[in-house]
Amino acid sequence: MIELNGIYKLKHIKGLISNNTNDFKVIAMSEDKQMVQCEVLNGDDAGEQYVFMTQCLIDPDKPEDIFFGEIIEVK
């Protein structure tokens, strides 16, 4: 379960070579817990804040669920 003040990693996008590996701390959460505001804890963007859908973060209760979407190439 994703919780306020928890530290999480983003899920990966299949087909994307450079997926983000930074740690994100949840600093705010919508009332319905579908959206979270996170602060980057490490890397080049440390201190920056972003808003994500909760399902974009890796839930420690489901550590095998690490993918969110994939790159689809249109030709």
PDB file of C-alpha atoms in Angstrom:
ATOM      1  CA  MET A   1       0.000   0.000   0.000  1.00  0.00           C
ATOM      2  CA  ILE A   2       1.295   3.434  -0.931  1.00  0.00           C
ATOM      3  CA  GLU A   3       1.318   5.685   2.143  1.00  0.00           C
ATOM      4  CA  LEU A   4       2.058   9.291   3.058  1.00  0.00           C
ATOM      5  CA  ASN A   5       5.778   9.798   3.909  1.00  0.00           C
ATOM      6  CA  GLY A   6       6.657   6.453   2.317  1.00  0.00           C
ATOM      7  CA  ILE A   7       9.659   6.159  -0.014  1.00  0.00           C
ATOM      8  CA  TYR A   8       9.119   4.410  -3.342  1.00  0.00           C
ATOM      9  CA  LYS A   9      10.585   3.905  -6.803  1.00  0.00           C
ATOM     10  CA  LEU A  10       8.709   4.522 -10.046  1.00  0.00           C
ATOM     11  CA  LYS A  11       7.507   1.584 -12.109  1.00  0.00           C
ATOM     12  CA  HIS A  12       9.340   1.031 -15.398  1.00  0.00           C
ATOM     13  CA  ILE A  13       7.971   1.531 -18.886  1.00  0.00           C
ATOM     14  CA  LYS A  14       8.591  -1.509 -21.110  1.00  0.00           C
ATOM     15  CA  GLY A  15      10.761  -0.620 -24.097  1.00  0.00           C
ATOM     16  CA  LEU A  16      12.215   2.523 -22.515  1.00  0.00           C
ATOM     17  CA  ILE A  17      15.986   2.224 -22.207  1.00  0.00           C
ATOM     18  CA  SER A  18      16.580   4.786 -19.444  1.00  0.00           C
ATOM     19  CA  ASN A  19      13.946   4.230 -16.759  1.00  0.00           C
ATOM     20  CA  ASN A  20      14.157   6.336 -13.596  1.00  0.00           C
ATOM     21  CA  THR A  21      15.765   4.674 -10.547  1.00  0.00           C
ATOM     22  CA  ASN A  22      15.503   7.556  -8.046  1.00  0.00           C
ATOM     23  CA  ASP A  23      13.726   7.323  -4.711  1.00  0.00           C
ATOM     24  CA  PHE A  24      10.529   9.367  -4.277  1.00  0.00           C
ATOM     25  CA  LYS A  25       9.023  10.382  -0.934  1.00  0.00           C
ATOM     26  CA  VAL A  26       5.238  10.848  -0.855  1.00  0.00           C
ATOM     27  CA  ILE A  27       4.666  14.295   0.667  1.00  0.00           C
ATOM     28  CA  ALA A  28       0.944  14.695  -0.136  1.00  0.00           C
ATOM     29  CA  MET A  29      -1.892  12.450  -1.221  1.00  0.00           C
ATOM     30  CA  SER A  30      -5.302  13.159  -2.735  1.00  0.00           C
ATOM     31  CA  GLU A  31      -8.325  12.394  -0.602  1.00  0.00           C
ATOM     32  CA  ASP A  32      -9.201   9.373  -2.767  1.00  0.00           C
ATOM     33  CA  LYS A  33      -5.520   8.228  -2.699  1.00  0.00           C
ATOM     34  CA  GLN A  34      -5.358   8.079  -6.513  1.00  0.00           C
ATOM     35  CA  MET A  35      -2.769  10.877  -6.879  1.00  0.00           C
ATOM     36  CA  VAL A  36       0.378  11.627  -4.900  1.00  0.00           C
ATOM     37  CA  GLN A  37       2.838  14.498  -4.753  1.00  0.00           C
ATOM     38  CA  CYS A  38       6.395  13.244  -4.389  1.00  0.00           C
ATOM     39  CA  GLU A  39       9.805  14.754  -3.738  1.00  0.00           C
ATOM     40  CA  VAL A  40      12.882  13.268  -5.406  1.00  0.00           C
ATOM     41  CA  LEU A  41      15.386  12.184  -2.747  1.00  0.00           C
ATOM     42  CA  ASN A  42      18.464  11.435  -4.879  1.00  0.00           C
ATOM     43  CA  GLY A  43      19.942  11.861  -8.337  1.00  0.00           C
ATOM     44  CA  ASP A  44      20.254  14.988 -10.465  1.00  0.00           C
ATOM     45  CA  ASP A  45      16.697  16.106  -9.670  1.00  0.00           C
ATOM     46  CA  ALA A  46      16.937  15.801  -5.856  1.00  0.00           C
ATOM     47  CA  GLY A  47      14.513  18.192  -4.201  1.00  0.00           C
ATOM     48  CA  GLU A  48      12.233  18.475  -7.251  1.00  0.00           C
ATOM     49  CA  GLN A  49       8.553  17.669  -6.742  1.00  0.00           C
ATOM     50  CA  TYR A  50       6.231  15.782  -9.080  1.00  0.00           C
ATOM     51  CA  VAL A  51       2.635  14.539  -9.121  1.00  0.00           C
ATOM     52  CA  PHE A  52       1.961  10.922 -10.091  1.00  0.00           C
ATOM     53  CA  MET A  53      -0.933   8.542 -10.172  1.00  0.00           C
ATOM     54  CA  THR A  54      -0.499   6.172  -7.225  1.00  0.00           C
ATOM     55  CA  GLN A  55      -0.339   3.211  -9.614  1.00  0.00           C
ATOM     56  CA  CYS A  56       2.934   4.606 -11.081  1.00  0.00           C
ATOM     57  CA  LEU A  57       4.807   3.784  -7.854  1.00  0.00           C
ATOM     58  CA  ILE A  58       6.078   0.316  -6.938  1.00  0.00           C
ATOM     59  CA  ASP A  59       3.893  -0.946  -4.093  1.00  0.00           C
ATOM     60  CA  PRO A  60       5.952  -2.881  -1.501  1.00  0.00           C
ATOM     61  CA  ASP A  61       2.987  -5.257  -1.125  1.00  0.00           C
ATOM     62  CA  LYS A  62       3.376  -6.147  -4.839  1.00  0.00           C
ATOM     63  CA  PRO A  63       7.151  -5.990  -5.502  1.00  0.00           C
ATOM     64  CA  GLU A  64       6.872  -8.055  -8.703  1.00  0.00           C
ATOM     65  CA  ASP A  65       4.541  -5.453 -10.294  1.00  0.00           C
ATOM     66  CA  ILE A  66       7.259  -3.160 -11.678  1.00  0.00           C
ATOM     67  CA  PHE A  67       5.921  -2.177 -15.116  1.00  0.00           C
ATOM     68  CA  PHE A  68       3.499   0.604 -16.042  1.00  0.00           C
ATOM     69  CA  GLY A  69       2.785   0.748 -19.762  1.00  0.00           C
ATOM     70  CA  GLU A  70       5.082   0.178 -22.698  1.00  0.00           C
ATOM     71  CA  ILE A  71       6.502   1.998 -25.712  1.00  0.00           C
ATOM     72  CA  ILE A  72       4.511   1.234 -28.851  1.00  0.00           C
ATOM     73  CA  GLU A  73       6.236   2.042 -32.118  1.00  0.00           C
ATOM     74  CA  VAL A  74       4.015   3.110 -34.998  1.00  0.00           C
ATOM     75  CA  LYS A  75       5.403   2.640 -38.508  1.00  0.00           C
TER      76      LYS A  75
END
